[in-house]
Every structure is written in C-alpha cells, then in structure tokens.
C-alpha cells in the first residue's frame, strides 16, 4: 500500500524542470536572463536554485508538501551536499514558498527565508510586479547563501552529462508517470473482457476448436503490451538544468500576498 501511495504521489508532481526558471503563468519578463544567472551561479558555487511559477498548486496537496517532494524527486542540489533551493510562486492561489535543501539551511534559515518573502518579494507582488519580485527574491537568496563553503567546478551538472543521458531521463520520466496507471487499467479491462465473453468458463481460458466439432478450452497465457512515444526537443542552451542528486529539503518558509 505504501508503494502504491508513493507512486501516486510521484505521478501528481509536475515533471522535473529542464531549466532553472519555469514560468507556466507567463509573468517573468526576464526569464532567459534569470535562467543564465542561476546557471552561472551553479558553475561558481555548485548551488542549484530553481524558480517555479504556475497559476495553481497541483490538486490535493499543499505548498509545503509539494516543496519537500520536489526537492527530493527533482534531485535539486549536488549529490552529498543537498545545496539546493526552490522559489515556488502560485499566482492565482496567491501563495509562495522558499524550499531549502539541508546543505543550505545554515545560511538560508527559516527566519531568513521568511524575511526575504515578507520584505523583498511580497511588496513587489502587492504592487502587481511579479517579475521584479521574483528577480529581487532570487538576488536575495543568492546573496544569503554566497557565504556557504561550496565551490563550483565551472560547469553545471547538465553540462557534464551527454545529451543521451538527458534524453534517457526524459524517457524514464514518461514511463514512470504512465506505466502504473496503464498497468492497472489494462488489468481491469482484461478481466472484464474475459468475464463478459466467457462467463461460463474460467476467465483465463481461450477457445479452441475440438475434434468432435465442439469447442474446447485450454488454459493458455495471454500477453498484452503497449508502447508510448514522445517527441521532445533537447535544448542546447547553456542554462539547461539537471538535478544534481540532492536527497531533500529540510526547511524554508511560506507566505502569501
């Protein structure tokens, strides 16, 4: 049961972003410049900061639960360092959160995260300038965690991975989201089909013509298969994001406006 619940939770989470800035609400006017800024910050420090903007939270969740799950499932932050953070903004719900990885909690504390939300981001949002609030909020996060001892390698995680690895990750993500639900729907439809067609015989039996002109049944295996194809364009942008393998978040702060 726990495994099933975990799979369902994984399916409801939005796919892992392929850039540092994901703007599904269309409010960030400088998304490309901000994306490049965060990519360079990872090159310099190995810290990974994401911005995720949408109109609404996913159904049946809270911003705190989504923040924690996203940090873990998206692998934000370098492996073994957990030095990642995500700024979540949900415009229509008027909610925001700074989710902080374990490795950045020493500098980006819960209190500091709340201060950034209340004194930097919120005033701009109340004026209706979402782009300025996000940009200034990111700058405040960067300034806060610059004192951490992590050092970058001059490359982002995405830049150290071959393009085939990135494509493989996307393929596995599609399989992860759909295999579970397709399996169960297929099993149910398979069962119903045989119950209707062969009500008087075992559901696993298949008809075969017998030598006496009647019909005989043999217990034979059946197989079903499905295939899914997806087309995706791989970006050659230097600001492509790939999770570094961080294992989770431990703190942060939420707010509204």
PDB file of C-alpha atoms in Angstrom:
ATOM      1  CA  UNK A   1       0.000   0.000   0.000  1.00  0.00           C
ATOM      2  CA  UNK A   2       2.804   2.413   0.845  1.00  0.00           C
ATOM      3  CA  UNK A   3       4.439   1.703  -2.512  1.00  0.00           C
ATOM      4  CA  UNK A   4       1.181   2.448  -4.345  1.00  0.00           C
ATOM      5  CA  UNK A   5       0.712   5.708  -2.444  1.00  0.00           C
ATOM      6  CA  UNK A   6       4.274   6.715  -3.231  1.00  0.00           C
ATOM      7  CA  UNK A   7       3.710   6.056  -6.941  1.00  0.00           C
ATOM      8  CA  UNK A   8       0.527   8.098  -6.972  1.00  0.00           C
ATOM      9  CA  UNK A   9       2.309  10.960  -5.247  1.00  0.00           C
ATOM     10  CA  UNK A  10       5.084  10.790  -7.815  1.00  0.00           C
ATOM     11  CA  UNK A  11       2.613  10.954 -10.707  1.00  0.00           C
ATOM     12  CA  UNK A  12       0.861  14.049  -9.334  1.00  0.00           C
ATOM     13  CA  UNK A  13       4.095  16.043  -9.043  1.00  0.00           C
ATOM     14  CA  UNK A  14       4.929  18.180 -12.105  1.00  0.00           C
ATOM     15  CA  UNK A  15       7.765  16.853 -14.275  1.00  0.00           C
ATOM     16  CA  UNK A  16      11.292  17.821 -13.320  1.00  0.00           C
ATOM     17  CA  UNK A  17      12.120  21.190 -14.918  1.00  0.00           C
ATOM     18  CA  UNK A  18      14.757  21.256 -17.627  1.00  0.00           C
ATOM     19  CA  UNK A  19      15.682  24.876 -16.890  1.00  0.00           C
ATOM     20  CA  UNK A  20      16.274  26.859 -13.718  1.00  0.00           C
ATOM     21  CA  UNK A  21      13.262  29.081 -14.366  1.00  0.00           C
ATOM     22  CA  UNK A  22       9.878  27.516 -15.142  1.00  0.00           C
ATOM     23  CA  UNK A  23       7.203  30.122 -15.784  1.00  0.00           C
ATOM     24  CA  UNK A  24       3.833  28.498 -16.516  1.00  0.00           C
ATOM     25  CA  UNK A  25       1.959  31.674 -15.612  1.00  0.00           C
ATOM     26  CA  UNK A  26       3.735  33.960 -18.089  1.00  0.00           C
ATOM     27  CA  UNK A  27       4.703  36.632 -15.565  1.00  0.00           C
ATOM     28  CA  UNK A  28       8.517  36.574 -15.667  1.00  0.00           C
ATOM     29  CA  UNK A  29       9.649  39.093 -18.267  1.00  0.00           C
ATOM     30  CA  UNK A  30      13.368  38.361 -17.868  1.00  0.00           C
ATOM     31  CA  UNK A  31      13.194  34.547 -17.698  1.00  0.00           C
ATOM     32  CA  UNK A  32      16.170  33.938 -20.028  1.00  0.00           C
ATOM     33  CA  UNK A  33      18.452  36.364 -18.193  1.00  0.00           C
ATOM     34  CA  UNK A  34      17.419  34.907 -14.834  1.00  0.00           C
ATOM     35  CA  UNK A  35      17.968  31.380 -16.163  1.00  0.00           C
ATOM     36  CA  UNK A  36      21.501  32.286 -17.272  1.00  0.00           C
ATOM     37  CA  UNK A  37      22.193  33.953 -13.929  1.00  0.00           C
ATOM     38  CA  UNK A  38      21.247  30.831 -11.986  1.00  0.00           C
ATOM     39  CA  UNK A  39      23.248  28.587 -14.322  1.00  0.00           C
ATOM     40  CA  UNK A  40      26.332  30.730 -13.751  1.00  0.00           C
ATOM     41  CA  UNK A  41      25.708  30.617 -10.007  1.00  0.00           C
ATOM     42  CA  UNK A  42      25.811  26.812 -10.126  1.00  0.00           C
ATOM     43  CA  UNK A  43      29.067  26.925 -12.115  1.00  0.00           C
ATOM     44  CA  UNK A  44      30.612  29.202  -9.491  1.00  0.00           C
ATOM     45  CA  UNK A  45      29.287  27.591  -6.316  1.00  0.00           C
ATOM     46  CA  UNK A  46      27.665  24.231  -7.245  1.00  0.00           C
ATOM     47  CA  UNK A  47      24.481  25.541  -5.545  1.00  0.00           C
ATOM     48  CA  UNK A  48      21.287  24.953  -7.524  1.00  0.00           C
ATOM     49  CA  UNK A  49      18.425  27.440  -7.257  1.00  0.00           C
ATOM     50  CA  UNK A  50      15.189  26.906  -9.163  1.00  0.00           C
ATOM     51  CA  UNK A  51      12.225  29.207  -9.760  1.00  0.00           C
ATOM     52  CA  UNK A  52       8.867  27.522 -10.397  1.00  0.00           C
ATOM     53  CA  UNK A  53       5.863  29.716 -11.260  1.00  0.00           C
ATOM     54  CA  UNK A  54       2.356  28.488 -12.053  1.00  0.00           C
ATOM     55  CA  UNK A  55      -1.233  29.641 -11.625  1.00  0.00           C
ATOM     56  CA  UNK A  56      -2.350  26.916  -9.217  1.00  0.00           C
ATOM     57  CA  UNK A  57      -0.900  24.320  -6.912  1.00  0.00           C
ATOM     58  CA  UNK A  58      -1.355  20.717  -8.062  1.00  0.00           C
ATOM     59  CA  UNK A  59      -4.630  19.303  -6.671  1.00  0.00           C
ATOM     60  CA  UNK A  60      -4.804  17.582  -3.293  1.00  0.00           C
ATOM     61  CA  UNK A  61      -1.540  18.923  -1.934  1.00  0.00           C
ATOM     62  CA  UNK A  62      -0.094  21.844  -0.007  1.00  0.00           C
ATOM     63  CA  UNK A  63       2.767  24.099  -0.973  1.00  0.00           C
ATOM     64  CA  UNK A  64       4.848  22.653   1.886  1.00  0.00           C
ATOM     65  CA  UNK A  65       4.309  19.046   0.763  1.00  0.00           C
ATOM     66  CA  UNK A  66       4.991  19.910  -2.861  1.00  0.00           C
ATOM     67  CA  UNK A  67       8.165  21.757  -1.892  1.00  0.00           C
ATOM     68  CA  UNK A  68       9.556  18.832   0.056  1.00  0.00           C
ATOM     69  CA  UNK A  69       8.648  16.266  -2.613  1.00  0.00           C
ATOM     70  CA  UNK A  70      10.007  18.410  -5.439  1.00  0.00           C
ATOM     71  CA  UNK A  71      13.369  18.808  -3.717  1.00  0.00           C
ATOM     72  CA  UNK A  72      13.654  15.037  -3.346  1.00  0.00           C
ATOM     73  CA  UNK A  73      12.220  13.846  -6.654  1.00  0.00           C
ATOM     74  CA  UNK A  74      13.813  16.539  -8.815  1.00  0.00           C
ATOM     75  CA  UNK A  75      17.153  15.980  -7.057  1.00  0.00           C
ATOM     76  CA  UNK A  76      17.810  19.695  -6.545  1.00  0.00           C
ATOM     77  CA  UNK A  77      21.286  20.321  -5.164  1.00  0.00           C
ATOM     78  CA  UNK A  78      24.564  18.481  -5.646  1.00  0.00           C
ATOM     79  CA  UNK A  79      24.686  14.858  -4.507  1.00  0.00           C
ATOM     80  CA  UNK A  80      26.046  14.606  -0.977  1.00  0.00           C
ATOM     81  CA  UNK A  81      25.670  18.362  -0.449  1.00  0.00           C
ATOM     82  CA  UNK A  82      21.903  18.921  -0.792  1.00  0.00           C
ATOM     83  CA  UNK A  83      22.775  22.529  -1.615  1.00  0.00           C
ATOM     84  CA  UNK A  84      19.619  23.440  -3.486  1.00  0.00           C
ATOM     85  CA  UNK A  85      16.666  25.788  -3.058  1.00  0.00           C
ATOM     86  CA  UNK A  86      13.404  26.340  -4.927  1.00  0.00           C
ATOM     87  CA  UNK A  87      11.310  29.506  -5.052  1.00  0.00           C
ATOM     88  CA  UNK A  88       7.686  28.478  -5.676  1.00  0.00           C
ATOM     89  CA  UNK A  89       5.093  31.039  -6.801  1.00  0.00           C
ATOM     90  CA  UNK A  90       1.416  30.232  -7.463  1.00  0.00           C
ATOM     91  CA  UNK A  91      -0.220  33.355  -8.845  1.00  0.00           C
ATOM     92  CA  UNK A  92      -3.945  32.514  -8.725  1.00  0.00           C
ATOM     93  CA  UNK A  93      -3.609  30.878  -5.306  1.00  0.00           C
ATOM     94  CA  UNK A  94      -1.546  33.860  -4.045  1.00  0.00           C
ATOM     95  CA  UNK A  95       0.919  31.540  -2.362  1.00  0.00           C
ATOM     96  CA  UNK A  96       4.697  31.314  -2.376  1.00  0.00           C
ATOM     97  CA  UNK A  97       7.419  29.334  -0.671  1.00  0.00           C
ATOM     98  CA  UNK A  98      11.181  29.119  -0.440  1.00  0.00           C
ATOM     99  CA  UNK A  99      12.113  25.447  -0.021  1.00  0.00           C
ATOM    100  CA  UNK A 100      15.644  24.913   1.260  1.00  0.00           C
ATOM    101  CA  UNK A 101      17.886  21.874   0.983  1.00  0.00           C
ATOM    102  CA  UNK A 102      19.612  20.500   4.054  1.00  0.00           C
ATOM    103  CA  UNK A 103      23.002  21.764   2.918  1.00  0.00           C
ATOM    104  CA  UNK A 104      21.928  25.423   2.740  1.00  0.00           C
ATOM    105  CA  UNK A 105      19.985  25.630   5.989  1.00  0.00           C
ATOM    106  CA  UNK A 106      22.963  27.080   7.842  1.00  0.00           C
ATOM    107  CA  UNK A 107      22.744  30.304   5.816  1.00  0.00           C
ATOM    108  CA  UNK A 108      19.239  30.281   4.324  1.00  0.00           C
ATOM    109  CA  UNK A 109      17.459  29.647   7.597  1.00  0.00           C
ATOM    110  CA  UNK A 110      13.687  29.532   8.051  1.00  0.00           C
ATOM    111  CA  UNK A 111      13.820  33.044   9.527  1.00  0.00           C
ATOM    112  CA  UNK A 112      15.903  34.389   6.645  1.00  0.00           C
ATOM    113  CA  UNK A 113      13.608  32.753   4.097  1.00  0.00           C
ATOM    114  CA  UNK A 114      10.596  34.388   5.715  1.00  0.00           C
ATOM    115  CA  UNK A 115      12.379  37.744   5.766  1.00  0.00           C
ATOM    116  CA  UNK A 116      13.058  37.523   2.025  1.00  0.00           C
ATOM    117  CA  UNK A 117       9.416  36.626   1.358  1.00  0.00           C
ATOM    118  CA  UNK A 118       7.962  39.375   3.540  1.00  0.00           C
ATOM    119  CA  UNK A 119      10.353  42.279   2.866  1.00  0.00           C
ATOM    120  CA  UNK A 120      11.639  41.631  -0.663  1.00  0.00           C
ATOM    121  CA  UNK A 121       9.132  39.588  -2.687  1.00  0.00           C
ATOM    122  CA  UNK A 122       5.755  40.399  -1.123  1.00  0.00           C
ATOM    123  CA  UNK A 123       5.886  44.223  -1.536  1.00  0.00           C
ATOM    124  CA  UNK A 124       6.525  43.848  -5.272  1.00  0.00           C
ATOM    125  CA  UNK A 125       3.737  41.290  -5.637  1.00  0.00           C
ATOM    126  CA  UNK A 126       1.310  43.614  -3.877  1.00  0.00           C
ATOM    127  CA  UNK A 127       2.162  46.232  -6.499  1.00  0.00           C
ATOM    128  CA  UNK A 128       1.416  43.678  -9.210  1.00  0.00           C
ATOM    129  CA  UNK A 129       5.039  43.445 -10.376  1.00  0.00           C
ATOM    130  CA  UNK A 130       5.651  39.697 -10.201  1.00  0.00           C
ATOM    131  CA  UNK A 131       8.742  39.756 -12.387  1.00  0.00           C
ATOM    132  CA  UNK A 132      10.516  42.299 -10.177  1.00  0.00           C
ATOM    133  CA  UNK A 133       9.538  40.425  -7.006  1.00  0.00           C
ATOM    134  CA  UNK A 134      10.904  37.140  -8.343  1.00  0.00           C
ATOM    135  CA  UNK A 135      14.112  38.732  -9.650  1.00  0.00           C
ATOM    136  CA  UNK A 136      14.804  40.555  -6.402  1.00  0.00           C
ATOM    137  CA  UNK A 137      13.882  37.498  -4.366  1.00  0.00           C
ATOM    138  CA  UNK A 138      16.369  35.359  -6.286  1.00  0.00           C
ATOM    139  CA  UNK A 139      19.066  38.009  -5.818  1.00  0.00           C
ATOM    140  CA  UNK A 140      18.381  37.992  -2.063  1.00  0.00           C
ATOM    141  CA  UNK A 141      18.619  34.189  -1.927  1.00  0.00           C
ATOM    142  CA  UNK A 142      21.918  34.256  -3.817  1.00  0.00           C
ATOM    143  CA  UNK A 143      23.357  36.941  -1.548  1.00  0.00           C
ATOM    144  CA  UNK A 144      22.313  34.949   1.518  1.00  0.00           C
ATOM    145  CA  UNK A 145      23.918  31.639   0.552  1.00  0.00           C
ATOM    146  CA  UNK A 146      27.101  33.005  -1.032  1.00  0.00           C
ATOM    147  CA  UNK A 147      28.897  32.528   2.272  1.00  0.00           C
ATOM    148  CA  UNK A 148      28.464  28.754   2.201  1.00  0.00           C
ATOM    149  CA  UNK A 149      31.741  26.844   1.635  1.00  0.00           C
ATOM    150  CA  UNK A 150      30.642  25.067  -1.559  1.00  0.00           C
ATOM    151  CA  UNK A 151      32.704  25.621  -4.673  1.00  0.00           C
ATOM    152  CA  UNK A 152      31.727  25.026  -8.265  1.00  0.00           C
ATOM    153  CA  UNK A 153      33.631  23.237 -10.995  1.00  0.00           C
ATOM    154  CA  UNK A 154      32.967  25.775 -13.725  1.00  0.00           C
ATOM    155  CA  UNK A 155      30.251  23.562 -15.184  1.00  0.00           C
ATOM    156  CA  UNK A 156      26.654  22.816 -14.319  1.00  0.00           C
ATOM    157  CA  UNK A 157      25.528  19.232 -13.846  1.00  0.00           C
ATOM    158  CA  UNK A 158      23.697  19.442 -17.181  1.00  0.00           C
ATOM    159  CA  UNK A 159      26.915  20.485 -18.928  1.00  0.00           C
ATOM    160  CA  UNK A 160      28.779  17.436 -17.621  1.00  0.00           C
ATOM    161  CA  UNK A 161      26.165  14.983 -18.919  1.00  0.00           C
ATOM    162  CA  UNK A 162      25.975  13.743 -22.512  1.00  0.00           C
ATOM    163  CA  UNK A 163      22.809  14.603 -24.407  1.00  0.00           C
ATOM    164  CA  UNK A 164      21.822  10.927 -24.485  1.00  0.00           C
ATOM    165  CA  UNK A 165      21.663  10.828 -20.694  1.00  0.00           C
ATOM    166  CA  UNK A 166      19.274  13.762 -20.622  1.00  0.00           C
ATOM    167  CA  UNK A 167      17.048  12.101 -23.237  1.00  0.00           C
ATOM    168  CA  UNK A 168      17.100   8.857 -21.264  1.00  0.00           C
ATOM    169  CA  UNK A 169      15.983  10.706 -18.125  1.00  0.00           C
ATOM    170  CA  UNK A 170      13.020  12.147 -20.028  1.00  0.00           C
ATOM    171  CA  UNK A 171      12.051   8.718 -21.359  1.00  0.00           C
ATOM    172  CA  UNK A 172      12.155   7.213 -17.859  1.00  0.00           C
ATOM    173  CA  UNK A 173      10.097  10.133 -16.538  1.00  0.00           C
ATOM    174  CA  UNK A 174       7.371   9.406 -19.104  1.00  0.00           C
ATOM    175  CA  UNK A 175       7.420   5.703 -18.256  1.00  0.00           C
ATOM    176  CA  UNK A 176       7.285   6.485 -14.525  1.00  0.00           C
ATOM    177  CA  UNK A 177       4.214   8.679 -14.929  1.00  0.00           C
ATOM    178  CA  UNK A 178       2.214   6.356 -17.173  1.00  0.00           C
ATOM    179  CA  UNK A 179       3.253   2.761 -16.558  1.00  0.00           C
ATOM    180  CA  UNK A 180       1.483   2.436 -13.215  1.00  0.00           C
ATOM    181  CA  UNK A 181      -1.900   3.715 -14.376  1.00  0.00           C
ATOM    182  CA  UNK A 182      -1.731   1.867 -17.716  1.00  0.00           C
ATOM    183  CA  UNK A 183      -0.921  -1.396 -15.962  1.00  0.00           C
ATOM    184  CA  UNK A 184      -3.923  -1.232 -13.672  1.00  0.00           C
ATOM    185  CA  UNK A 185      -6.347  -0.039 -16.327  1.00  0.00           C
ATOM    186  CA  UNK A 186      -5.107  -2.773 -18.655  1.00  0.00           C
ATOM    187  CA  UNK A 187      -5.560  -5.432 -15.971  1.00  0.00           C
ATOM    188  CA  UNK A 188      -9.103  -4.274 -15.208  1.00  0.00           C
ATOM    189  CA  UNK A 189     -10.163  -4.154 -18.866  1.00  0.00           C
ATOM    190  CA  UNK A 190      -8.525  -7.540 -19.494  1.00  0.00           C
ATOM    191  CA  UNK A 191     -10.502  -9.096 -16.639  1.00  0.00           C
ATOM    192  CA  UNK A 192     -13.816  -7.515 -17.656  1.00  0.00           C
ATOM    193  CA  UNK A 193     -13.378  -8.614 -21.287  1.00  0.00           C
ATOM    194  CA  UNK A 194     -12.937 -12.281 -20.402  1.00  0.00           C
ATOM    195  CA  UNK A 195     -15.722 -12.244 -17.814  1.00  0.00           C
ATOM    196  CA  UNK A 196     -18.180 -10.946 -20.418  1.00  0.00           C
ATOM    197  CA  UNK A 197     -17.083 -13.185 -23.279  1.00  0.00           C
ATOM    198  CA  UNK A 198     -16.598 -16.412 -21.350  1.00  0.00           C
ATOM    199  CA  UNK A 199     -18.988 -16.113 -18.419  1.00  0.00           C
ATOM    200  CA  UNK A 200     -19.374 -19.878 -18.061  1.00  0.00           C
ATOM    201  CA  UNK A 201     -15.677 -20.644 -18.210  1.00  0.00           C
ATOM    202  CA  UNK A 202     -12.580 -19.614 -16.307  1.00  0.00           C
ATOM    203  CA  UNK A 203     -11.541 -16.087 -17.276  1.00  0.00           C
ATOM    204  CA  UNK A 204      -8.104 -17.276 -18.316  1.00  0.00           C
ATOM    205  CA  UNK A 205      -9.411 -19.866 -20.791  1.00  0.00           C
ATOM    206  CA  UNK A 206      -9.224 -19.309 -24.548  1.00  0.00           C
ATOM    207  CA  UNK A 207     -11.476 -21.104 -27.064  1.00  0.00           C
ATOM    208  CA  UNK A 208     -10.041 -23.723 -29.409  1.00  0.00           C
ATOM    209  CA  UNK A 209     -11.832 -25.870 -31.954  1.00  0.00           C
ATOM    210  CA  UNK A 210     -12.140 -29.503 -30.830  1.00  0.00           C
ATOM    211  CA  UNK A 211     -12.001 -32.601 -32.968  1.00  0.00           C
ATOM    212  CA  UNK A 212     -15.679 -33.513 -32.315  1.00  0.00           C
ATOM    213  CA  UNK A 213     -16.946 -30.217 -33.680  1.00  0.00           C
ATOM    214  CA  UNK A 214     -17.444 -28.744 -30.221  1.00  0.00           C
ATOM    215  CA  UNK A 215     -15.424 -26.171 -28.510  1.00  0.00           C
ATOM    216  CA  UNK A 216     -12.733 -26.992 -26.043  1.00  0.00           C
ATOM    217  CA  UNK A 217     -10.806 -24.720 -23.781  1.00  0.00           C
ATOM    218  CA  UNK A 218      -7.182 -24.708 -22.894  1.00  0.00           C
ATOM    219  CA  UNK A 219      -5.549 -22.660 -20.255  1.00  0.00           C
ATOM    220  CA  UNK A 220      -3.132 -20.540 -22.184  1.00  0.00           C
ATOM    221  CA  UNK A 221      -1.126 -17.477 -21.397  1.00  0.00           C
ATOM    222  CA  UNK A 222      -2.022 -14.134 -22.823  1.00  0.00           C
ATOM    223  CA  UNK A 223       0.145 -11.129 -23.162  1.00  0.00           C
ATOM    224  CA  UNK A 224      -0.590  -7.503 -23.659  1.00  0.00           C
ATOM    225  CA  UNK A 225       1.756  -4.728 -24.484  1.00  0.00           C
ATOM    226  CA  UNK A 226       1.655  -1.039 -25.116  1.00  0.00           C
ATOM    227  CA  UNK A 227       4.070   1.469 -26.431  1.00  0.00           C
ATOM    228  CA  UNK A 228       4.288   5.153 -25.929  1.00  0.00           C
ATOM    229  CA  UNK A 229       6.276   7.561 -27.902  1.00  0.00           C
ATOM    230  CA  UNK A 230       7.077  11.093 -27.101  1.00  0.00           C
ATOM    231  CA  UNK A 231       8.838  13.720 -29.082  1.00  0.00           C
ATOM    232  CA  UNK A 232      10.994  16.157 -27.221  1.00  0.00           C
ATOM    233  CA  UNK A 233      13.448  18.722 -28.349  1.00  0.00           C
ATOM    234  CA  UNK A 234      16.701  18.862 -26.441  1.00  0.00           C
ATOM    235  CA  UNK A 235      17.879  22.347 -25.733  1.00  0.00           C
ATOM    236  CA  UNK A 236      21.466  23.279 -26.365  1.00  0.00           C
ATOM    237  CA  UNK A 237      21.107  26.292 -24.099  1.00  0.00           C
ATOM    238  CA  UNK A 238      23.874  26.747 -21.600  1.00  0.00           C
ATOM    239  CA  UNK A 239      21.225  27.251 -18.923  1.00  0.00           C
ATOM    240  CA  UNK A 240      19.724  23.769 -19.125  1.00  0.00           C
ATOM    241  CA  UNK A 241      19.105  22.300 -15.688  1.00  0.00           C
ATOM    242  CA  UNK A 242      19.678  18.771 -14.471  1.00  0.00           C
ATOM    243  CA  UNK A 243      19.213  17.735 -10.865  1.00  0.00           C
ATOM    244  CA  UNK A 244      22.467  17.079  -9.108  1.00  0.00           C
ATOM    245  CA  UNK A 245      21.144  14.274  -6.923  1.00  0.00           C
ATOM    246  CA  UNK A 246      20.101  16.140  -3.800  1.00  0.00           C
ATOM    247  CA  UNK A 247      18.041  13.994  -1.464  1.00  0.00           C
ATOM    248  CA  UNK A 248      15.648  16.505   0.048  1.00  0.00           C
ATOM    249  CA  UNK A 249      14.746  19.725   1.719  1.00  0.00           C
ATOM    250  CA  UNK A 250      14.560  20.381   5.391  1.00  0.00           C
ATOM    251  CA  UNK A 251      13.374  23.912   5.821  1.00  0.00           C
ATOM    252  CA  UNK A 252      12.151  27.139   4.342  1.00  0.00           C
ATOM    253  CA  UNK A 253       9.175  29.447   4.701  1.00  0.00           C
ATOM    254  CA  UNK A 254       5.800  30.025   3.074  1.00  0.00           C
ATOM    255  CA  UNK A 255       3.853  33.210   2.530  1.00  0.00           C
ATOM    256  CA  UNK A 256       1.006  34.908   0.704  1.00  0.00           C
ATOM    257  CA  UNK A 257       0.130  38.369  -0.537  1.00  0.00           C
TER     258      UNK A 257
END
